[in-house]
């Protein structure tokens, strides 16, 4: 019956004369980068009565009786909320929730393309810690996981910690842990390449925000012991009186141990590894003071803390966050596979073990191709998602957070 | 380059031995009914640098400078949040947010198929009025509109009213207004068919919940004057001492005017129209007491208040909410086109004028085919979405809520 066809294609109207028409980046963003699509076809009343009333009522009742049915009959277990308050977006800072949306949509695209994970951007009109926590907790029945994004430090630490405690689904602040996982993978390969042992390698991390703190923690877990983390005032050390609780706790397990203190120049002299997540710059003479065969990761975007041209004068292995240089340390190598793996086993959390497993899987993918200009795989390497997700799922089982 | 391909298809694993395998309804719901899909292709680093860092930063900055840019470069203006607390789901009642999800996913599918509107189900883990309002207000930057769904009365009235006041995007409680729009469309055609004038037609509405209140209001706006609304205790009349503020206000503009009071049997005697949205039943002798050529809409699902077999003994025009009888009063005729029309003109609200325009557009679509068993079009009639959205967009302009 023609009356039962649905060939009308309603949708947003063309917007060809948009304000930045002709600019390739804005042209690509026209109308946004994401849509919702049905996975079932409704071609007539019979379909409608199954997918909607009255048929759907039986599915609702089955879930009301046994919440585990959510796993089978809804999109929830494969869907992540990408939650931001817009306070720390890229290098742009506090630009607010509306202006953060293009990044969150981009992230949703990457979640799907590289992890087969459905993702919904949620940009919140509040920057209050309690309100963000309450809001995400109220949203939780709708999602299988929460990816916190671009929330400024130190609020991001408390928000993540308390949500992890409160919810029985994975909560993951990507600016911390995505960066940490990929940085660790790259560092493992750089150490291998330069014949270093993590336990005797001297590492300097410039930047004590979300990424810096998380990178420091994962390096400690991976066996690094001589680690100095710096904020703008210098090395985090317990002798300082200006440290936040998060920084003080970090000082105690990093610079305090080898009593490294002072300025960047003080700790860079003789250091094996520099890892920049600060957005600052390192004077060339300070770079020059590092140990032979140094490793330099300048991860700030778009301007690395040490430009690769300068870094290469003194270091053997150089990485950045940029796609136009070799060795791009990019979170997209981690978060899609991490959530894929967590969802595959119905993980109730993302553990330290799962993150370490993701990093090792990434590092191992490089294999025999390991070289100064190839310490991490390409995001477009089709092996990345499957390898990371398999390692993460296995670690979830090992850590006892898998539910299937 | 093969390393730049993305032909790995990661996603949820097959779930063939699910608990209700073999049941067609559950088979259809397997894995949920919805997914997020990218509208841009990322085939290599160049695409990645446009859709994500560093390119996306310029789009974020453009929005930070001028929020109107959200309209061009994000999915927000075409995306609706379907928000529920799971307290009044179908006829199932308060089954909670998780069990409500299959209905919300179904709704999202209908929004896309019949309106080209992207829709995200949001099932909230709170039933507190203040918390729901706060939560939705915080989510608002992420969405172009809010469809409230299956929230029990009387909380739904306050939630909708206060969100409408607070937000500058359309807020629409579909159980109220979707039902009201389609019921009005059907009634307009039924009155035409039986040669009645709204101003002199006696109408009885059984049910004073979300749908009953909204149907009563839209009928008043459409020119009905002799209207009695009943809850379980009888006709809403100011002489009653047990009325909520919403019911008292409604009594004053309905039964008070013709001083109709008492029981269902009292007001049904001689009534022209019975409209049931209660889930109750009407004794056959009460049905028999109606005026000649009566109109009976029994909209409860799955059991109409008056079974069509009984209704046809006494009435000329009979409608239900069911798809297996003629004249299905189904919200899907309204909400996709209403949001499509609102989004097409960037409407800041959905006005009474827009709802009336939607009803008239629906009624007019039946045209010369008008007959006792054809007073509303089929949901699968491809003219429905375009006709409703065009009428709604025009009304939005007329009412001064269009922004483009």
mmCIF file of C-alpha atoms in Angstrom, chain B residues 56-377:
data_model
loop_
_atom_site.group_PDB
_atom_site.id
_atom_site.type_symbol
_atom_site.label_atom_id
_atom_site.label_comp_id
_atom_site.label_asym_id
_atom_site.label_seq_id
_atom_site.Cartn_x
_atom_site.Cartn_y
_atom_site.Cartn_z
ATOM 1 C CA UNK B 56 37.608 21.799 15.586
ATOM 2 C CA UNK B 57 39.044 24.505 17.854
ATOM 3 C CA UNK B 58 38.106 27.188 15.340
ATOM 4 C CA UNK B 59 34.495 26.008 15.330
ATOM 5 C CA UNK B 60 34.438 26.091 19.133
ATOM 6 C CA UNK B 61 35.839 29.622 19.114
ATOM 7 C CA UNK B 62 33.232 30.753 16.598
ATOM 8 C CA UNK B 63 30.457 29.476 18.890
ATOM 9 C CA UNK B 64 32.084 30.981 21.978
ATOM 10 C CA UNK B 65 32.068 34.345 20.196
ATOM 11 C CA UNK B 66 28.528 34.013 18.837
ATOM 12 C CA UNK B 67 26.247 31.309 20.292
ATOM 13 C CA UNK B 68 24.017 31.524 17.217
ATOM 14 C CA UNK B 69 26.747 29.556 15.412
ATOM 15 C CA UNK B 70 25.511 26.504 17.351
ATOM 16 C CA UNK B 71 22.641 26.476 14.876
ATOM 17 C CA UNK B 72 24.964 25.947 11.926
ATOM 18 C CA UNK B 73 27.831 23.828 13.178
ATOM 19 C CA UNK B 74 26.413 21.356 15.712
ATOM 20 C CA UNK B 75 23.693 18.725 15.795
ATOM 21 C CA UNK B 76 21.957 20.595 18.633
ATOM 22 C CA UNK B 77 19.270 22.451 16.625
ATOM 23 C CA UNK B 78 17.933 19.187 15.182
ATOM 24 C CA UNK B 79 18.158 17.117 18.364
ATOM 25 C CA UNK B 80 15.495 16.541 20.997
ATOM 26 C CA UNK B 81 15.934 15.028 24.453
ATOM 27 C CA UNK B 82 13.173 12.555 25.299
ATOM 28 C CA UNK B 83 13.054 12.919 29.062
ATOM 29 C CA UNK B 84 11.215 10.646 31.456
ATOM 30 C CA UNK B 85 11.358 9.600 35.076
ATOM 31 C CA UNK B 86 9.524 6.372 34.341
ATOM 32 C CA UNK B 87 6.553 7.138 36.596
ATOM 33 C CA UNK B 88 3.702 6.826 34.070
ATOM 34 C CA UNK B 89 4.900 4.529 31.307
ATOM 35 C CA UNK B 90 2.181 3.434 28.887
ATOM 36 C CA UNK B 91 -0.500 1.780 31.010
ATOM 37 C CA UNK B 92 2.182 0.221 33.202
ATOM 38 C CA UNK B 93 2.540 3.078 35.651
ATOM 39 C CA UNK B 94 5.632 3.738 37.760
ATOM 40 C CA UNK B 95 8.094 1.164 36.455
ATOM 41 C CA UNK B 96 11.222 3.312 36.856
ATOM 42 C CA UNK B 97 13.724 4.830 34.444
ATOM 43 C CA UNK B 98 15.462 1.660 33.239
ATOM 44 C CA UNK B 99 12.254 -0.124 32.342
ATOM 45 C CA UNK B 100 11.036 2.997 30.533
ATOM 46 C CA UNK B 101 13.965 2.940 28.123
ATOM 47 C CA UNK B 102 12.399 0.703 25.414
ATOM 48 C CA UNK B 103 9.508 3.176 25.070
ATOM 49 C CA UNK B 104 11.894 6.135 24.861
ATOM 50 C CA UNK B 105 14.025 4.379 22.251
ATOM 51 C CA UNK B 106 10.873 3.621 20.289
ATOM 52 C CA UNK B 107 9.919 7.266 20.489
ATOM 53 C CA UNK B 108 13.369 8.243 19.231
ATOM 54 C CA UNK B 109 12.940 5.919 16.267
ATOM 55 C CA UNK B 110 9.576 7.537 15.457
ATOM 56 C CA UNK B 111 11.008 11.048 15.805
ATOM 57 C CA UNK B 112 13.626 10.222 13.196
ATOM 58 C CA UNK B 113 11.483 8.212 10.826
ATOM 59 C CA UNK B 114 8.490 10.525 10.766
ATOM 60 C CA UNK B 115 10.145 13.880 11.438
ATOM 61 C CA UNK B 116 13.812 13.641 10.550
ATOM 62 C CA UNK B 117 14.516 14.702 14.137
ATOM 63 C CA UNK B 118 17.492 13.258 16.023
ATOM 64 C CA UNK B 119 16.393 12.134 19.464
ATOM 65 C CA UNK B 120 18.185 10.964 22.601
ATOM 66 C CA UNK B 121 16.380 9.009 25.337
ATOM 67 C CA UNK B 122 17.114 10.388 28.806
ATOM 68 C CA UNK B 123 15.711 8.253 31.629
ATOM 69 C CA UNK B 124 16.261 9.980 34.949
ATOM 70 C CA UNK B 125 17.020 8.358 38.299
ATOM 71 C CA UNK B 126 14.889 10.839 40.182
ATOM 72 C CA UNK B 127 11.166 11.524 40.536
ATOM 73 C CA UNK B 128 11.605 14.765 42.439
ATOM 74 C CA UNK B 129 10.055 17.742 40.642
ATOM 75 C CA UNK B 130 12.828 20.174 41.542
ATOM 76 C CA UNK B 131 15.548 17.703 40.623
ATOM 77 C CA UNK B 132 13.956 16.914 37.266
ATOM 78 C CA UNK B 133 13.633 20.602 36.435
ATOM 79 C CA UNK B 134 17.213 21.343 37.476
ATOM 80 C CA UNK B 135 18.570 18.366 35.575
ATOM 81 C CA UNK B 136 16.780 19.198 32.340
ATOM 82 C CA UNK B 137 17.815 22.850 32.616
ATOM 83 C CA UNK B 138 21.448 21.764 32.978
ATOM 84 C CA UNK B 139 21.157 19.506 29.921
ATOM 85 C CA UNK B 140 19.603 22.246 27.813
ATOM 86 C CA UNK B 141 22.773 23.412 25.973
ATOM 87 C CA UNK B 142 22.991 19.927 24.451
ATOM 88 C CA UNK B 143 19.552 19.884 22.849
ATOM 89 C CA UNK B 144 17.354 21.885 20.517
ATOM 90 C CA UNK B 145 14.186 20.817 22.321
ATOM 91 C CA UNK B 146 12.802 18.749 25.189
ATOM 92 C CA UNK B 147 10.071 16.142 24.820
ATOM 93 C CA UNK B 148 8.797 15.227 28.269
ATOM 94 C CA UNK B 149 7.366 11.739 28.351
ATOM 95 C CA UNK B 150 5.523 9.424 30.702
ATOM 96 C CA UNK B 151 5.854 11.621 33.788
ATOM 97 C CA UNK B 152 2.895 11.191 36.113
ATOM 98 C CA UNK B 153 0.317 13.901 36.822
ATOM 99 C CA UNK B 154 0.143 16.336 38.494
ATOM 100 C CA UNK B 155 3.961 16.607 38.607
ATOM 101 C CA UNK B 156 4.122 16.727 34.822
ATOM 102 C CA UNK B 157 2.189 20.024 34.726
ATOM 103 C CA UNK B 158 4.547 21.882 37.020
ATOM 104 C CA UNK B 159 7.645 20.391 35.389
ATOM 105 C CA UNK B 160 6.519 21.443 31.935
ATOM 106 C CA UNK B 161 5.322 24.895 32.975
ATOM 107 C CA UNK B 162 8.499 25.785 34.810
ATOM 108 C CA UNK B 163 10.813 24.423 32.126
ATOM 109 C CA UNK B 164 8.905 26.374 29.458
ATOM 110 C CA UNK B 165 9.395 29.492 31.511
ATOM 111 C CA UNK B 166 13.056 28.822 32.099
ATOM 112 C CA UNK B 167 14.280 27.594 28.703
ATOM 113 C CA UNK B 168 14.282 29.270 25.309
ATOM 114 C CA UNK B 169 13.893 25.992 23.404
ATOM 115 C CA UNK B 170 10.667 24.053 22.793
ATOM 116 C CA UNK B 171 9.484 22.026 25.803
ATOM 117 C CA UNK B 172 6.595 19.690 25.027
ATOM 118 C CA UNK B 173 4.973 17.075 27.229
ATOM 119 C CA UNK B 174 3.802 14.633 24.598
ATOM 120 C CA UNK B 175 1.371 12.697 26.781
ATOM 121 C CA UNK B 176 -0.522 15.940 27.146
ATOM 122 C CA UNK B 177 -0.157 17.790 23.913
ATOM 123 C CA UNK B 178 0.539 15.055 21.399
ATOM 124 C CA UNK B 179 -2.612 13.290 22.519
ATOM 125 C CA UNK B 180 -4.534 16.557 22.563
ATOM 126 C CA UNK B 181 -3.504 17.523 19.032
ATOM 127 C CA UNK B 182 -4.465 14.195 17.497
ATOM 128 C CA UNK B 183 -7.701 13.953 19.506
ATOM 129 C CA UNK B 184 -8.679 17.429 18.342
ATOM 130 C CA UNK B 185 -7.909 16.549 14.720
ATOM 131 C CA UNK B 186 -10.065 13.439 14.991
ATOM 132 C CA UNK B 187 -12.848 15.326 16.737
ATOM 133 C CA UNK B 188 -12.850 18.100 14.136
ATOM 134 C CA UNK B 189 -13.453 15.504 11.450
ATOM 135 C CA UNK B 190 -16.023 13.616 13.511
ATOM 136 C CA UNK B 191 -17.957 16.848 14.103
ATOM 137 C CA UNK B 192 -17.786 17.659 10.392
ATOM 138 C CA UNK B 193 -19.075 14.197 9.576
ATOM 139 C CA UNK B 194 -22.005 14.458 11.978
ATOM 140 C CA UNK B 195 -22.747 18.076 11.102
ATOM 141 C CA UNK B 196 -22.022 19.469 14.542
ATOM 142 C CA UNK B 197 -20.784 22.904 15.600
ATOM 143 C CA UNK B 198 -18.121 22.789 18.356
ATOM 144 C CA UNK B 199 -19.846 25.637 20.175
ATOM 145 C CA UNK B 200 -23.032 23.635 20.718
ATOM 146 C CA UNK B 201 -21.540 20.165 21.114
ATOM 147 C CA UNK B 202 -21.717 18.531 24.553
ATOM 148 C CA UNK B 203 -18.425 16.813 25.349
ATOM 149 C CA UNK B 204 -17.530 14.475 28.217
ATOM 150 C CA UNK B 205 -13.878 13.710 28.978
ATOM 151 C CA UNK B 206 -13.241 10.829 31.348
ATOM 152 C CA UNK B 207 -9.803 11.136 32.894
ATOM 153 C CA UNK B 208 -8.168 14.223 34.398
ATOM 154 C CA UNK B 209 -4.544 13.186 34.171
ATOM 155 C CA UNK B 210 -1.972 14.551 31.748
ATOM 156 C CA UNK B 211 -3.938 13.668 28.621
ATOM 157 C CA UNK B 212 -7.384 14.589 29.965
ATOM 158 C CA UNK B 213 -6.321 18.036 31.104
ATOM 159 C CA UNK B 214 -4.541 18.793 27.838
ATOM 160 C CA UNK B 215 -7.391 17.496 25.665
ATOM 161 C CA UNK B 216 -9.864 19.638 27.604
ATOM 162 C CA UNK B 217 -7.716 22.728 27.156
ATOM 163 C CA UNK B 218 -7.215 22.295 23.428
ATOM 164 C CA UNK B 219 -10.948 21.637 22.891
ATOM 165 C CA UNK B 220 -11.743 24.899 24.693
ATOM 166 C CA UNK B 221 -9.259 26.704 22.464
ATOM 167 C CA UNK B 222 -10.877 25.082 19.429
ATOM 168 C CA UNK B 223 -14.287 26.483 20.335
ATOM 169 C CA UNK B 224 -15.928 23.765 22.439
ATOM 170 C CA UNK B 225 -17.867 25.387 25.298
ATOM 171 C CA UNK B 226 -19.925 22.633 26.923
ATOM 172 C CA UNK B 227 -17.336 20.357 28.405
ATOM 173 C CA UNK B 228 -17.343 18.167 31.502
ATOM 174 C CA UNK B 229 -14.114 16.526 32.696
ATOM 175 C CA UNK B 230 -14.229 13.662 35.190
ATOM 176 C CA UNK B 231 -11.714 12.082 37.505
ATOM 177 C CA UNK B 232 -12.438 8.949 39.516
ATOM 178 C CA UNK B 233 -14.594 10.921 41.938
ATOM 179 C CA UNK B 234 -16.831 12.348 39.215
ATOM 180 C CA UNK B 235 -17.216 15.599 37.320
ATOM 181 C CA UNK B 236 -14.649 18.304 38.103
ATOM 182 C CA UNK B 237 -16.829 21.086 39.521
ATOM 183 C CA UNK B 238 -15.912 23.929 41.838
ATOM 184 C CA UNK B 239 -18.396 22.675 44.405
ATOM 185 C CA UNK B 240 -16.019 19.790 45.086
ATOM 186 C CA UNK B 241 -13.586 20.269 47.958
ATOM 187 C CA UNK B 242 -11.068 17.637 46.867
ATOM 188 C CA UNK B 243 -9.677 19.269 43.721
ATOM 189 C CA UNK B 244 -5.991 19.928 43.086
ATOM 190 C CA UNK B 245 -5.189 23.450 41.849
ATOM 191 C CA UNK B 246 -4.926 22.156 38.273
ATOM 192 C CA UNK B 247 -8.314 20.432 38.474
ATOM 193 C CA UNK B 248 -9.970 23.413 40.144
ATOM 194 C CA UNK B 249 -8.774 25.743 37.405
ATOM 195 C CA UNK B 250 -10.042 23.297 34.819
ATOM 196 C CA UNK B 251 -13.455 22.959 36.529
ATOM 197 C CA UNK B 252 -13.932 26.710 36.331
ATOM 198 C CA UNK B 253 -13.612 26.788 32.547
ATOM 199 C CA UNK B 254 -15.450 23.507 31.888
ATOM 200 C CA UNK B 255 -18.317 21.956 33.916
ATOM 201 C CA UNK B 256 -18.874 25.069 36.060
ATOM 202 C CA UNK B 257 -19.991 27.017 32.998
ATOM 203 C CA UNK B 258 -23.027 24.847 32.333
ATOM 204 C CA UNK B 259 -23.166 23.694 35.940
ATOM 205 C CA UNK B 260 -22.677 20.071 34.974
ATOM 206 C CA UNK B 261 -21.883 17.930 38.018
ATOM 207 C CA UNK B 262 -22.266 14.461 39.410
ATOM 208 C CA UNK B 263 -21.285 11.095 38.038
ATOM 209 C CA UNK B 264 -20.317 9.846 34.613
ATOM 210 C CA UNK B 265 -23.886 8.581 34.103
ATOM 211 C CA UNK B 266 -25.223 12.051 34.980
ATOM 212 C CA UNK B 267 -23.241 13.864 32.283
ATOM 213 C CA UNK B 268 -23.296 11.165 29.632
ATOM 214 C CA UNK B 269 -27.063 11.324 29.256
ATOM 215 C CA UNK B 270 -27.572 13.298 26.069
ATOM 216 C CA UNK B 271 -23.852 13.981 25.515
ATOM 217 C CA UNK B 272 -22.622 14.219 21.911
ATOM 218 C CA UNK B 273 -19.017 13.197 22.486
ATOM 219 C CA UNK B 274 -17.339 10.818 24.900
ATOM 220 C CA UNK B 275 -13.569 11.004 25.112
ATOM 221 C CA UNK B 276 -11.924 8.466 27.385
ATOM 222 C CA UNK B 277 -8.307 8.895 28.562
ATOM 223 C CA UNK B 278 -8.744 7.181 31.904
ATOM 224 C CA UNK B 279 -8.228 3.477 31.508
ATOM 225 C CA UNK B 280 -11.628 2.931 33.105
ATOM 226 C CA UNK B 281 -14.720 1.361 31.519
ATOM 227 C CA UNK B 282 -18.132 2.766 30.685
ATOM 228 C CA UNK B 283 -21.207 0.595 31.366
ATOM 229 C CA UNK B 284 -23.161 -0.116 28.211
ATOM 230 C CA UNK B 285 -26.345 1.508 29.554
ATOM 231 C CA UNK B 286 -24.421 4.735 30.069
ATOM 232 C CA UNK B 287 -23.124 4.578 26.502
ATOM 233 C CA UNK B 288 -26.714 4.006 25.383
ATOM 234 C CA UNK B 289 -27.840 7.243 27.056
ATOM 235 C CA UNK B 290 -25.796 9.466 24.722
ATOM 236 C CA UNK B 291 -27.291 11.649 21.993
ATOM 237 C CA UNK B 292 -28.051 10.170 18.559
ATOM 238 C CA UNK B 293 -25.093 10.011 16.149
ATOM 239 C CA UNK B 294 -22.746 10.086 19.136
ATOM 240 C CA UNK B 295 -18.956 10.224 18.888
ATOM 241 C CA UNK B 296 -16.962 7.850 21.110
ATOM 242 C CA UNK B 297 -13.185 7.949 21.483
ATOM 243 C CA UNK B 298 -11.916 5.318 23.910
ATOM 244 C CA UNK B 299 -8.195 6.005 23.970
ATOM 245 C CA UNK B 300 -6.964 3.782 26.788
ATOM 246 C CA UNK B 301 -4.441 1.127 25.770
ATOM 247 C CA UNK B 302 -4.716 -1.768 25.411
ATOM 248 C CA UNK B 303 -8.374 -1.801 26.656
ATOM 249 C CA UNK B 304 -10.460 1.112 25.333
ATOM 250 C CA UNK B 305 -12.962 2.536 27.852
ATOM 251 C CA UNK B 306 -15.698 1.501 25.438
ATOM 252 C CA UNK B 307 -14.951 -1.470 23.242
ATOM 253 C CA UNK B 308 -15.561 -0.571 19.584
ATOM 254 C CA UNK B 309 -18.094 -3.411 19.243
ATOM 255 C CA UNK B 310 -20.177 -1.869 22.025
ATOM 256 C CA UNK B 311 -19.574 1.711 20.906
ATOM 257 C CA UNK B 312 -20.777 1.017 17.385
ATOM 258 C CA UNK B 313 -24.175 -0.035 18.723
ATOM 259 C CA UNK B 314 -24.870 3.537 19.827
ATOM 260 C CA UNK B 315 -22.380 5.842 18.113
ATOM 261 C CA UNK B 316 -21.762 6.949 14.546
ATOM 262 C CA UNK B 317 -18.036 7.639 14.896
ATOM 263 C CA UNK B 318 -15.732 5.470 16.993
ATOM 264 C CA UNK B 319 -12.001 5.850 17.578
ATOM 265 C CA UNK B 320 -9.425 4.129 19.802
ATOM 266 C CA UNK B 321 -5.735 4.246 20.542
ATOM 267 C CA UNK B 322 -5.214 0.838 18.989
ATOM 268 C CA UNK B 323 -3.705 0.066 15.633
ATOM 269 C CA UNK B 324 -5.979 -2.935 15.027
ATOM 270 C CA UNK B 325 -9.165 -0.837 14.828
ATOM 271 C CA UNK B 326 -9.943 2.014 12.412
ATOM 272 C CA UNK B 327 -9.354 5.625 13.530
ATOM 273 C CA UNK B 328 -6.276 5.168 15.652
ATOM 274 C CA UNK B 329 -5.619 8.263 17.765
ATOM 275 C CA UNK B 330 -1.842 7.945 17.921
ATOM 276 C CA UNK B 331 0.593 10.634 19.080
ATOM 277 C CA UNK B 332 2.993 9.636 16.349
ATOM 278 C CA UNK B 333 0.780 11.614 13.983
ATOM 279 C CA UNK B 334 1.763 14.765 15.870
ATOM 280 C CA UNK B 335 5.068 14.914 17.721
ATOM 281 C CA UNK B 336 7.508 14.258 14.864
ATOM 282 C CA UNK B 337 5.972 16.925 12.632
ATOM 283 C CA UNK B 338 5.538 19.381 15.488
ATOM 284 C CA UNK B 339 9.226 19.258 16.417
ATOM 285 C CA UNK B 340 10.219 19.203 12.729
ATOM 286 C CA UNK B 341 8.247 22.400 12.163
ATOM 287 C CA UNK B 342 9.549 24.018 15.343
ATOM 288 C CA UNK B 343 13.157 23.165 14.467
ATOM 289 C CA UNK B 344 12.762 24.329 10.864
ATOM 290 C CA UNK B 345 12.146 27.876 12.051
ATOM 291 C CA UNK B 346 14.285 27.760 15.210
ATOM 292 C CA UNK B 347 11.190 28.163 17.387
ATOM 293 C CA UNK B 348 11.854 29.138 21.003
ATOM 294 C CA UNK B 349 8.635 27.491 22.199
ATOM 295 C CA UNK B 350 5.666 25.440 21.069
ATOM 296 C CA UNK B 351 2.646 27.707 21.324
ATOM 297 C CA UNK B 352 -1.061 26.911 21.531
ATOM 298 C CA UNK B 353 -1.302 28.255 18.003
ATOM 299 C CA UNK B 354 1.253 25.739 16.775
ATOM 300 C CA UNK B 355 -0.667 22.871 18.360
ATOM 301 C CA UNK B 356 -3.982 24.010 16.887
ATOM 302 C CA UNK B 357 -2.314 24.384 13.489
ATOM 303 C CA UNK B 358 -0.974 20.841 13.750
ATOM 304 C CA UNK B 359 -4.445 19.493 14.555
ATOM 305 C CA UNK B 360 -6.073 21.333 11.671
ATOM 306 C CA UNK B 361 -3.364 20.179 9.259
ATOM 307 C CA UNK B 362 -3.938 16.589 10.354
ATOM 308 C CA UNK B 363 -7.708 16.869 10.049
ATOM 309 C CA UNK B 364 -7.456 18.512 6.622
ATOM 310 C CA UNK B 365 -5.247 15.708 5.290
ATOM 311 C CA UNK B 366 -8.207 13.336 5.394
ATOM 312 C CA UNK B 367 -10.034 15.638 2.990
ATOM 313 C CA UNK B 368 -12.567 14.036 0.707
ATOM 314 C CA UNK B 369 -11.809 10.575 2.064
ATOM 315 C CA UNK B 370 -13.568 11.557 5.290
ATOM 316 C CA UNK B 371 -15.765 8.701 6.506
ATOM 317 C CA UNK B 372 -16.873 7.091 9.749
ATOM 318 C CA UNK B 373 -13.868 4.796 9.638
ATOM 319 C CA UNK B 374 -11.407 7.414 8.361
ATOM 320 C CA UNK B 375 -11.225 10.538 10.513
ATOM 321 C CA UNK B 376 -7.408 10.640 10.904
ATOM 322 C CA UNK B 377 -4.675 9.773 8.414
#
